[in-house]
Every structure is written in C-alpha cells, then in structure tokens.
Short mmCIF file of C-alpha atoms in Angstrom, two decimals:
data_model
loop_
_atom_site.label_atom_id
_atom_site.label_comp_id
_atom_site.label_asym_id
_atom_site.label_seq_id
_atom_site.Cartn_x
_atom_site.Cartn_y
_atom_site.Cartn_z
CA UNK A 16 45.21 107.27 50.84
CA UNK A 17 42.15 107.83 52.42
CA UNK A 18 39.57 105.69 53.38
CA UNK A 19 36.74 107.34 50.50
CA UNK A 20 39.49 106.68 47.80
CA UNK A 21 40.42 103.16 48.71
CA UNK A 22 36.92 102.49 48.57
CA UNK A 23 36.82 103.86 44.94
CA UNK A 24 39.60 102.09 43.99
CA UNK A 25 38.81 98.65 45.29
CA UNK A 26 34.62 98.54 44.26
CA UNK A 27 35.08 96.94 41.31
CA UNK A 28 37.27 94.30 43.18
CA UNK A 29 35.56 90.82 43.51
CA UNK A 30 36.03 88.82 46.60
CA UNK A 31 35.74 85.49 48.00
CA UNK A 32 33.58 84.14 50.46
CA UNK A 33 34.27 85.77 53.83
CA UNK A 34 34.66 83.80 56.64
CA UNK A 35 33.48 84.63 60.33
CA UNK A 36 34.43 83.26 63.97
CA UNK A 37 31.96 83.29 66.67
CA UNK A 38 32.74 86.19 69.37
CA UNK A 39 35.16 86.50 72.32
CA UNK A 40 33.97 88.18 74.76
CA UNK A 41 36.04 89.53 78.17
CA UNK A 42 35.49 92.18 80.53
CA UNK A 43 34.02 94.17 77.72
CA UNK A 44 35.96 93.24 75.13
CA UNK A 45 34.94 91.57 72.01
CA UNK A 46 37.20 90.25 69.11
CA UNK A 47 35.80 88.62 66.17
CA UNK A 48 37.83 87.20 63.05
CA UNK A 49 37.36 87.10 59.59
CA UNK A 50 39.14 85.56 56.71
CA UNK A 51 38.81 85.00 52.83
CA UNK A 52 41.34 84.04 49.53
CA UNK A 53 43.20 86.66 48.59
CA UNK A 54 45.60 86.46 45.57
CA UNK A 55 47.06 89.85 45.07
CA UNK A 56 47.35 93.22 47.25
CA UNK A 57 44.30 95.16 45.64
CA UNK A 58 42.34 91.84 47.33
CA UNK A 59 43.47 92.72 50.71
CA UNK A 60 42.78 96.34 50.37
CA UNK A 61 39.05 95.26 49.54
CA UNK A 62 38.64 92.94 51.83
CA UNK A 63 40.02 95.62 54.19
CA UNK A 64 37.26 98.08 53.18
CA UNK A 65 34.94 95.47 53.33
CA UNK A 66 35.61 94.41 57.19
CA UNK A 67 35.77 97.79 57.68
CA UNK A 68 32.12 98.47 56.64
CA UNK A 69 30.63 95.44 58.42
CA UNK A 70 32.41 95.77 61.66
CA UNK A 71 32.18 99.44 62.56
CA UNK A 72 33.39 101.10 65.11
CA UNK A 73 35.80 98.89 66.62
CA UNK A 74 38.80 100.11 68.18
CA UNK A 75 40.97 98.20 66.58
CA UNK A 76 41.74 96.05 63.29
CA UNK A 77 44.52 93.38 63.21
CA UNK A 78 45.80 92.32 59.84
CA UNK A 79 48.40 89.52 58.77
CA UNK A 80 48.09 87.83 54.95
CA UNK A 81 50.25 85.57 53.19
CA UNK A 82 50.02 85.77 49.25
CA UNK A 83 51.70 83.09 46.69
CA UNK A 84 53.90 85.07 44.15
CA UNK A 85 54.11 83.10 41.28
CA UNK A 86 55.74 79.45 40.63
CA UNK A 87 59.14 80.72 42.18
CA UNK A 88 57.55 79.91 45.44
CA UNK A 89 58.06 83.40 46.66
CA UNK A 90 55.25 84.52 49.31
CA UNK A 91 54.23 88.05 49.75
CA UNK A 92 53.54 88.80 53.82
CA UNK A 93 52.20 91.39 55.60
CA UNK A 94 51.00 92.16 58.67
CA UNK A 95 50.02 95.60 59.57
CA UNK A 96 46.85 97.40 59.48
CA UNK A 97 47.18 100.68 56.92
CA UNK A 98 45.68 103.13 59.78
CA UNK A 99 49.18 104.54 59.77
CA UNK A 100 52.84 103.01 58.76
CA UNK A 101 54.36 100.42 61.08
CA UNK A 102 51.57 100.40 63.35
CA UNK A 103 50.07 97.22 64.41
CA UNK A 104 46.59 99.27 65.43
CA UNK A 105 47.47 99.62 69.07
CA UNK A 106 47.80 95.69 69.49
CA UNK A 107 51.69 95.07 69.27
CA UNK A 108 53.04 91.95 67.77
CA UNK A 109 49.07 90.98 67.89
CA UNK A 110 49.39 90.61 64.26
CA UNK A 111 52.78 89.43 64.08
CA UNK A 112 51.44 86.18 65.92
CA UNK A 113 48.44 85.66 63.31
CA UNK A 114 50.83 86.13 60.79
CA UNK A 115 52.93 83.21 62.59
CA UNK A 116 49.77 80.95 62.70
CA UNK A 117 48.79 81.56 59.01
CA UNK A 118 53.55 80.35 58.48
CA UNK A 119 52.86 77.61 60.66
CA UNK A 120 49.86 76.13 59.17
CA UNK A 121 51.46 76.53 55.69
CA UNK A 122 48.42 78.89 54.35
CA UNK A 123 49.02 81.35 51.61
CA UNK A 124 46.50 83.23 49.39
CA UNK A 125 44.59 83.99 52.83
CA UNK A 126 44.18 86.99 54.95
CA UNK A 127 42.47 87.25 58.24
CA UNK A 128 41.52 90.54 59.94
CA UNK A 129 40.24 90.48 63.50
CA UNK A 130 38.08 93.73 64.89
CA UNK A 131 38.09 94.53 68.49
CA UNK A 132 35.99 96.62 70.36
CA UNK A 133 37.72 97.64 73.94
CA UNK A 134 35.17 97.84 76.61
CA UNK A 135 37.69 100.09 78.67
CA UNK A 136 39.19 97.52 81.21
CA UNK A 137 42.82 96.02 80.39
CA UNK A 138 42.84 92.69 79.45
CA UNK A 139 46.84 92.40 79.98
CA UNK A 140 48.59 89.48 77.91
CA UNK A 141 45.67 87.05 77.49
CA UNK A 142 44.19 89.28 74.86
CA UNK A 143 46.83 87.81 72.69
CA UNK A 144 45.14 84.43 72.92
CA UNK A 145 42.07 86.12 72.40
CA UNK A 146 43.37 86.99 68.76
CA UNK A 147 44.93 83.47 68.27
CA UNK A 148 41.80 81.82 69.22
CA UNK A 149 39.63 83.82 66.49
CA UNK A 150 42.28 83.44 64.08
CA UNK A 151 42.19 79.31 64.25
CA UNK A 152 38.56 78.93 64.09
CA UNK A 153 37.89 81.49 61.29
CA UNK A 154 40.46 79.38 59.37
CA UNK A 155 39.60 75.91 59.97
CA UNK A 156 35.78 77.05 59.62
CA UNK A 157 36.74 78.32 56.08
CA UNK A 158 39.18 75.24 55.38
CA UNK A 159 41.67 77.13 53.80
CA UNK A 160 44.19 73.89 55.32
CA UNK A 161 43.10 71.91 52.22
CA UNK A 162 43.04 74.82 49.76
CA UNK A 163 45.69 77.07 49.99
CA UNK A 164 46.07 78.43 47.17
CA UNK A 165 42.08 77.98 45.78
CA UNK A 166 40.40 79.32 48.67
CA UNK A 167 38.27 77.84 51.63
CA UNK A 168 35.49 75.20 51.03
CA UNK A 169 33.42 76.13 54.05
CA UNK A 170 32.66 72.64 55.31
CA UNK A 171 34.64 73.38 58.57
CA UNK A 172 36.99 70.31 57.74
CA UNK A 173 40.12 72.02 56.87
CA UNK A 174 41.66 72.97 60.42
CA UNK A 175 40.89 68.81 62.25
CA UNK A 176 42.99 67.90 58.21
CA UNK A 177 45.55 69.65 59.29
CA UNK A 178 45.88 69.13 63.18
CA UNK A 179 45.92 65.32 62.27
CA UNK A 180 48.07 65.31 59.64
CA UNK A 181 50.45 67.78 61.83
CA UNK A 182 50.27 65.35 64.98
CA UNK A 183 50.69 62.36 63.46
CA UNK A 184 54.41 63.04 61.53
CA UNK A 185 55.42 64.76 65.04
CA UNK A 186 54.28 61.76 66.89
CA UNK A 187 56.04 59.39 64.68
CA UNK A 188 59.12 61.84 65.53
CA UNK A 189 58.46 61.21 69.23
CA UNK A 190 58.25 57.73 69.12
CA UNK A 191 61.10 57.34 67.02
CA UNK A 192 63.57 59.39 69.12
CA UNK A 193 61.97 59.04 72.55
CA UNK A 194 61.34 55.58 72.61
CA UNK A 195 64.62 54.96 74.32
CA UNK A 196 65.71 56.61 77.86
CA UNK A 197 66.34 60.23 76.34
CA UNK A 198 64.97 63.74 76.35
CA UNK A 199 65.09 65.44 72.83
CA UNK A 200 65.99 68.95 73.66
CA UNK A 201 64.62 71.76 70.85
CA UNK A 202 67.20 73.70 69.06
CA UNK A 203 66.20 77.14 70.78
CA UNK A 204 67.11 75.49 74.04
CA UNK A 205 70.61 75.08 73.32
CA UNK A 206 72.14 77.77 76.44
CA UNK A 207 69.50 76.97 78.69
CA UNK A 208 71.55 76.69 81.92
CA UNK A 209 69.33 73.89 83.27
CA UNK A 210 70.46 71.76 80.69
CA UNK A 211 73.73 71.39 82.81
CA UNK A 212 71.93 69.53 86.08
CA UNK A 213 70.38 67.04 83.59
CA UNK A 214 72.50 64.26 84.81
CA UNK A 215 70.33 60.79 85.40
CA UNK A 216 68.86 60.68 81.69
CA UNK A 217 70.83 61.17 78.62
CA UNK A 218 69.27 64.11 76.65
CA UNK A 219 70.59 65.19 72.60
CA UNK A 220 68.81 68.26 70.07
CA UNK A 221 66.22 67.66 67.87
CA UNK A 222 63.89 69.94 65.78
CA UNK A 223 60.62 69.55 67.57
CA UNK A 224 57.83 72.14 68.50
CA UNK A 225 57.70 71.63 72.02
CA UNK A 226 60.95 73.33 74.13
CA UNK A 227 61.23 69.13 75.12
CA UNK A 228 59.84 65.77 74.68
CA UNK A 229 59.71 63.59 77.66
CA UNK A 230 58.11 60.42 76.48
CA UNK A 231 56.36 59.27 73.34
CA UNK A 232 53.09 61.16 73.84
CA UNK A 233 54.69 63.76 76.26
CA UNK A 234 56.08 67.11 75.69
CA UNK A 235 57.11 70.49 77.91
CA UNK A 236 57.49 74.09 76.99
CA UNK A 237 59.19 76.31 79.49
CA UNK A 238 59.04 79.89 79.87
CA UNK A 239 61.23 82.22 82.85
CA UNK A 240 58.66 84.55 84.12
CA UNK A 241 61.03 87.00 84.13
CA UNK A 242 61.14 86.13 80.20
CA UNK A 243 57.69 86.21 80.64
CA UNK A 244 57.50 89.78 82.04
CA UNK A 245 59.35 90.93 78.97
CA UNK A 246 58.06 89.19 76.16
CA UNK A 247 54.23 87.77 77.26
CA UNK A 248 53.62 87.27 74.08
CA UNK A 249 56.01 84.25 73.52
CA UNK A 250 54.06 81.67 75.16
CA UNK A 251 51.19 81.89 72.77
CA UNK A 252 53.44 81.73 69.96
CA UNK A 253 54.98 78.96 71.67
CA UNK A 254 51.05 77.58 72.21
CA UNK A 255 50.09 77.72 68.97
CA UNK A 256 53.14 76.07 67.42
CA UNK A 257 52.22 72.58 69.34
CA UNK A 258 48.59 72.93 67.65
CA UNK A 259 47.64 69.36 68.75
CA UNK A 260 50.27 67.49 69.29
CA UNK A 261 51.09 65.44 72.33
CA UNK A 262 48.60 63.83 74.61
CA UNK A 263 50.19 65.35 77.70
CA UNK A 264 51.80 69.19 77.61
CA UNK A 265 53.62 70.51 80.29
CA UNK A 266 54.33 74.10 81.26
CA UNK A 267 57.52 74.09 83.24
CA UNK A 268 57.12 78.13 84.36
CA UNK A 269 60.26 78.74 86.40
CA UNK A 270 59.69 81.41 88.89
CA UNK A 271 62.48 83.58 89.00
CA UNK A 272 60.90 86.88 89.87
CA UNK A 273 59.68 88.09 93.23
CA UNK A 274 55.83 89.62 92.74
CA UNK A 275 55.22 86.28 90.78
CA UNK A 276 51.41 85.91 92.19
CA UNK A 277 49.73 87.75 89.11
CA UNK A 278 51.94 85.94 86.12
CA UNK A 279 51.49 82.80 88.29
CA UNK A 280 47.62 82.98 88.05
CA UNK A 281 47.41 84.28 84.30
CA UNK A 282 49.57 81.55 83.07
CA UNK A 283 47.46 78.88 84.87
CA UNK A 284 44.31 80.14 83.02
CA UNK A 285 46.29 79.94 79.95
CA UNK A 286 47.24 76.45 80.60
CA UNK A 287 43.56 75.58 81.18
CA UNK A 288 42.20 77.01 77.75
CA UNK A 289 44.96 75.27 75.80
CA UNK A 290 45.08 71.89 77.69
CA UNK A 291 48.26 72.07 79.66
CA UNK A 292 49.95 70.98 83.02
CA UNK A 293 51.41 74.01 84.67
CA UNK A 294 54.45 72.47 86.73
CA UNK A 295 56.24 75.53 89.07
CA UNK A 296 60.08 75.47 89.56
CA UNK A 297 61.98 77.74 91.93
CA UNK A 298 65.68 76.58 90.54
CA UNK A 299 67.09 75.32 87.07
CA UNK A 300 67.81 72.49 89.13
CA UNK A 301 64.42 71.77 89.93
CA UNK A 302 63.26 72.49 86.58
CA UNK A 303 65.93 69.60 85.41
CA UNK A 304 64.59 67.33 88.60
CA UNK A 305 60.92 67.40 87.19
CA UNK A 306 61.68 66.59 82.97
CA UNK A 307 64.06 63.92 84.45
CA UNK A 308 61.35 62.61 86.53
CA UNK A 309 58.43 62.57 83.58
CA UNK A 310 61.25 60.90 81.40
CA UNK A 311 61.97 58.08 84.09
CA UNK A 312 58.70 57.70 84.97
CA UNK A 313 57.69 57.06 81.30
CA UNK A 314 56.31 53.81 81.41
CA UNK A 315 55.79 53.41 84.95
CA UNK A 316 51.92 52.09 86.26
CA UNK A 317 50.23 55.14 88.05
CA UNK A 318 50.24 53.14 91.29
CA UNK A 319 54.16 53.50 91.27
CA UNK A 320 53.34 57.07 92.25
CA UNK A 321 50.91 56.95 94.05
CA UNK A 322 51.05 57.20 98.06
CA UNK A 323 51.19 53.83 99.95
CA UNK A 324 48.63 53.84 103.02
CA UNK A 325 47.65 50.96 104.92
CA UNK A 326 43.72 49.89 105.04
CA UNK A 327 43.73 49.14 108.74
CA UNK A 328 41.90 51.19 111.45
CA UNK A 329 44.95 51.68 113.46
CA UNK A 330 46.82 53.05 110.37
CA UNK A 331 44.26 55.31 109.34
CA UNK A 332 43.28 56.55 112.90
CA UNK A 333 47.29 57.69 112.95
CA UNK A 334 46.82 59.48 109.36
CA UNK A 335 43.94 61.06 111.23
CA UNK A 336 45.17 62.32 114.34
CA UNK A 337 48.65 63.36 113.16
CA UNK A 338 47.43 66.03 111.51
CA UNK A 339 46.82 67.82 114.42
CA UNK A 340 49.88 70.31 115.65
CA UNK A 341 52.04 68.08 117.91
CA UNK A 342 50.27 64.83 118.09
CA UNK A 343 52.90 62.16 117.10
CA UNK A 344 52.23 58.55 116.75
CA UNK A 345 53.38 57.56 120.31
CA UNK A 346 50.31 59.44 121.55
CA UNK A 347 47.90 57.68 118.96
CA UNK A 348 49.23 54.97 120.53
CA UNK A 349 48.31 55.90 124.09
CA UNK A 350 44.87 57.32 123.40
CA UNK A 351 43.94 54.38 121.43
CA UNK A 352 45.00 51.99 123.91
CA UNK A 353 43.38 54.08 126.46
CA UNK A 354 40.12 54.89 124.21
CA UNK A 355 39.42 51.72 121.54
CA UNK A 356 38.35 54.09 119.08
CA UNK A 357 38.40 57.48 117.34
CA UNK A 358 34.80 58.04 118.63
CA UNK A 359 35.51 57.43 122.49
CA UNK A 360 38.51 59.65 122.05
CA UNK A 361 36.40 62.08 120.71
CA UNK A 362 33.91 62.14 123.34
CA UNK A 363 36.55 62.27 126.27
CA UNK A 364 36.12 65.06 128.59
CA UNK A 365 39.83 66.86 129.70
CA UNK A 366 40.12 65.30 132.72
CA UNK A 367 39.98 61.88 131.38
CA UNK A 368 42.27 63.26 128.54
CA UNK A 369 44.82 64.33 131.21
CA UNK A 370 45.82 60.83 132.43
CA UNK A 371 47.00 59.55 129.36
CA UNK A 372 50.77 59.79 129.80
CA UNK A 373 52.74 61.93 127.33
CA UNK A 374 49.10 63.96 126.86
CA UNK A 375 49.45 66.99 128.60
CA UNK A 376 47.36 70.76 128.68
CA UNK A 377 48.56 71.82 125.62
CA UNK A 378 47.83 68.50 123.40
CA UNK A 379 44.35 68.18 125.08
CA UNK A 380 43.70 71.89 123.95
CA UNK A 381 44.35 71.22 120.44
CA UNK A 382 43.13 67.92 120.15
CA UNK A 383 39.39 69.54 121.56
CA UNK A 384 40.00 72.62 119.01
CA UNK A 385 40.37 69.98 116.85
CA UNK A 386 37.30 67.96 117.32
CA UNK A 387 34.94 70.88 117.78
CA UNK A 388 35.93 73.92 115.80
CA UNK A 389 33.74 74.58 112.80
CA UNK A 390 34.97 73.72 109.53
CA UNK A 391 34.39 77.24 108.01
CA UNK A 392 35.04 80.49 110.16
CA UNK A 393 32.44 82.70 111.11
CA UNK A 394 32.17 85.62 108.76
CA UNK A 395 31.86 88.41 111.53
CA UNK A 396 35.06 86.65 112.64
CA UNK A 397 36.77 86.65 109.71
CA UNK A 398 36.34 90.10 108.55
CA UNK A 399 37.79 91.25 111.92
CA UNK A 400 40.56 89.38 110.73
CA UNK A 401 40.88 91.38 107.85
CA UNK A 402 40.36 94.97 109.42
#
C-alpha cells in the first residue's frame, strides 16, 4: 500500500492527543519520540501517517505498539515500521527494545514512533539509548503508566507513578531476601561460570531485574564484552529493565577481549547517563572477588575502607618522598635526620645530598628531577614525543 492510499484510508480516523519528547541530539543526529492511545490497527496506521507528515524527512522511523484485544487479555504487538516487511527501518532490534520498554512498563493501547534524522557520522551502540531515552520521556510526559488502556492525561505524572510503585515492591524483595549474608543470583545467570568461585558468601536464584543483588539497596548487572561485541544492544535492555530501582547499580563489565579500549570507554559513558558504577574484571574469579566483597562489606562504616595514614610530619614526609623511583623509607630516614624538614631537603645542593649514607648519584638525580621538574610538559616537548 502506498503512502497516498494509506493516507486515504486512515483521514477519517480520529486520534488522540500526540505526545512529544524534547530532542537528542549527537554528532548530527537527532531522534525525537512521539506517542498517543491507540486501540486498534487502523489507529496506528494514522498515527503513522500522521508522524510521517510532521516529521519529514527523517531517515528513519522506529515503531513498537502494544494493543489490548478484548477481555481475554490477549495483546496485539508490533514492532516494525511498514517501509518494507521485516524491516526495522535500518535501526535493528531499535524497535524491538521500545517494544520491551512499552512490556516492561505494562502499557497497552499505546504506540510510540521515534524519527531520526542521521547527520552522516556513526553513532555505534549508544544510539540505542538514544531511542530508549525518547521512548521513556514521551511516555511518562503523556502518563500513559496510569491509563493504559484510556489514554495519557498529559500532566507528566504517569512515568515517577510507575518508577515508585516499581521500586518500592523490588526493594521490599531486596530487603526481604538480602537482609541476611546472601547474594540473590537472577534466573538468566544460572551457567555463569563465575558462579563457581563464589565461595565466602552463600548465594541462591531469585527473579529479580538486576543480573545480582548485593545488599538491600545494591544491585549489579554484568555483561562479557565479548557478549558485548555481539549483542550491544543487551545492556540497554538490561538498563531499562532496572528503571529505578536500587540506590547503588553496578556494572561488573568483564574484559575478556583484547582491543577492549573502545567498548571500555562507551560503556563508561553509558554508565554515567544511567547512574551506574562501572567495576572492570579481568577473570570470573575476580568478577566473583568484587560481588563477594560489596556483599561482605554491606553494612560496614565507609572508614572500614578507607586507607589508614598517620597525621604526623614524619609519616606524611615518608608518603611524600616514597613516591619517588627508589627512595625507600630508610633514606627518609637519613635525609630527615640529616635535613629537619622537607623544605631543607629540598633546598640541598648535590654535594650536601651526597654525604647522606645510602644516598648516592642516582637517588640525588631523581630526587632533584623530582623537586624541580614542571608539573606539565612542555608542549614543543611533548609533540616531539609524539613524532
């Protein structure tokens, strides 16, 4: 069907409010989301034509809907944009995770389309949050979370309804089965082979959203990056299924590929958008090593973690000078007893330098380095480094 004769067939179609997130815009690339109450599949087609007419020429349109069928409690979905059959416009599984979103929040008799104009520079994976993003706030600014099946309200209410309601029964979950010394493992993680080097903390299943919960307001996904590399975009299905749950969320990345520098930085701007601790692990033992830690650690004071220094001068003059390449603390020792004071040793020339025992040319060379070498490199210098 072409596009003049679904507009023909869908005029006389009446629609809902339409609801509109504010822009994303990266590198040239802008997505946008809109959403309304839909009730029956000549709706969608409508609303279709309609997006189509007010966002022109983007380069692509993401679809996913969820329609009630009836009291049987059926629910029609779809999720594919009619530009041809079993094509998600270009963006793949991009609509597969709105359609997720719209399953996880429990909406049906909505649709959400989200237009996006490529500026002609690859975003890579993150474009998937991009969609998510839009998606969320077009749907708690319509609050189709406290009318599903009437339509959205528009006070903007609907989404924070939701998130509370959804935090609150998980949190009651958390404190229920993690209020004792034990790691609740979720169901998909049954396999995982770093399951077998949890040893110190006694760990069962549980149907959770997070991958593991650690503590009562304390949760962890984890993601392979050679998973990663395969399927990137698992994590923000994985994201968007904690909506707002836990006050602290780990993301236990275990790196397991070699060129892991680009995945490495792409998941840590993920993890600051959505609020989470990126934790790196080179082993499934490791990975095991750091959820057994959070889970000890529970209800420990911060202090128990924190380092132990001592407030003295002669402690802190040692912190000091040890940093420097081959100065141990038997020659703090000797050039404070032979100095006083940080200062004097400091201002020593190399010959007085030299008859401190255990001090010899090579010490005094990097202990002057030390005391008069710029803090930032000379640019001239540095790009000879470089050539």
């Amino acid at each position: 069907m072409d596009s003049d004769n679904v507009k023909n067939s869908t005029a006389n179609v009446p629609l809902k409010p339409v609801f509109r997130s504010a822009s994303i815009k990266d590198r040239e690339s802008t997505f946008i989301a809109l959403a309304t109450t839909v009730t029956d599949l000549n709706e969608v087609e409508a609303f279709k034509v309609l997006v189509r007419d007010q966002e022109k020429n983007a380069t692509h349109y993401v679809l996913a809907y969820r329609i009630s069928q009836g009291q049987n409690g059926n629910v029609l979905e779809g999720f594919v944009w009619t530009r041809s059959r079993n094509e998600d416009d270009g963006e793949d599984d991009a609509s597969i995770l709105i359609l997720n979103l719209l399953k996880t929040l429990e909406l049906v008799n909505v649709a959400v389309i989200i237009p996006r104009w490529f500026g002609g520079i690859f975003l890579g994976p993150v474009r998937f949050d991009y969609f998510v993003k839009c998606a969320r706030e077009v749907l708690d600014k319509g609050n189709f979370s406290n009318a599903n099946n009437s339509g959205g309200s528009g006070d903007g209410g609907g989404g924070e309804t939701f998130a509370t309601q959804t935090s609150s029964s998980t949190s009651s979950l958390a404190n229920k089965r993690s209020s004792g010394p034990i790691i609740v493992n979720g169901e998909r993680q049954r396999g995982n082979p770093l399951l077998q080097y949890i040893r110190n903390v006694p760990w069962e299943y549980g149907e959770i959203a997070p991958d593991f919960v650690v503590g009562s307001t304390t949760c962890a996904l984890f993601l392979s990056l050679r998973y990663h590399r395969l399927h990137p975009e698992y994590i923000f299905t994985r994201i968007q299924m904690l909506a707002y749950q836990f006050n602290l969320r780990i993301l236990l990345v275990l790196v397991d590929v070699e060129s892991h520098q680009d995945p490495i930085r792409e998941l840590t701007k993920i993890s600051v958008t959505h609020n989470l601790t990126i934790m790196l692990a080179w082993s499934q033992e490791e990975a095991a090593r750091y959820l057994e830690t959070f889970k000890a650690f529970e209800n420990r004071p911060p202090d128990s973690i924190m380092e132990k220094v001592d407030n003295d001068y002669y402690a802190k003059l040692t912190q000091c000078l040890t940093q420097i390449r081959s100065v141990n603390k038997t020659d703090v020792l000797t050039l404070s007893s032979q100095f006083g004071s940080l200062k004097n040793i400091m201002s020593a020339s190399t010959d007085e330098l030299s008859t401190c025992p255990g001090i010899g040319d090579q010490k005094i060379k990097r202990l002057q380095e030390a005391f008069t070498q710029p803090f930032t490199m000379n640019k001239k210098k540095k790009k000879k480094q470089h050539v």
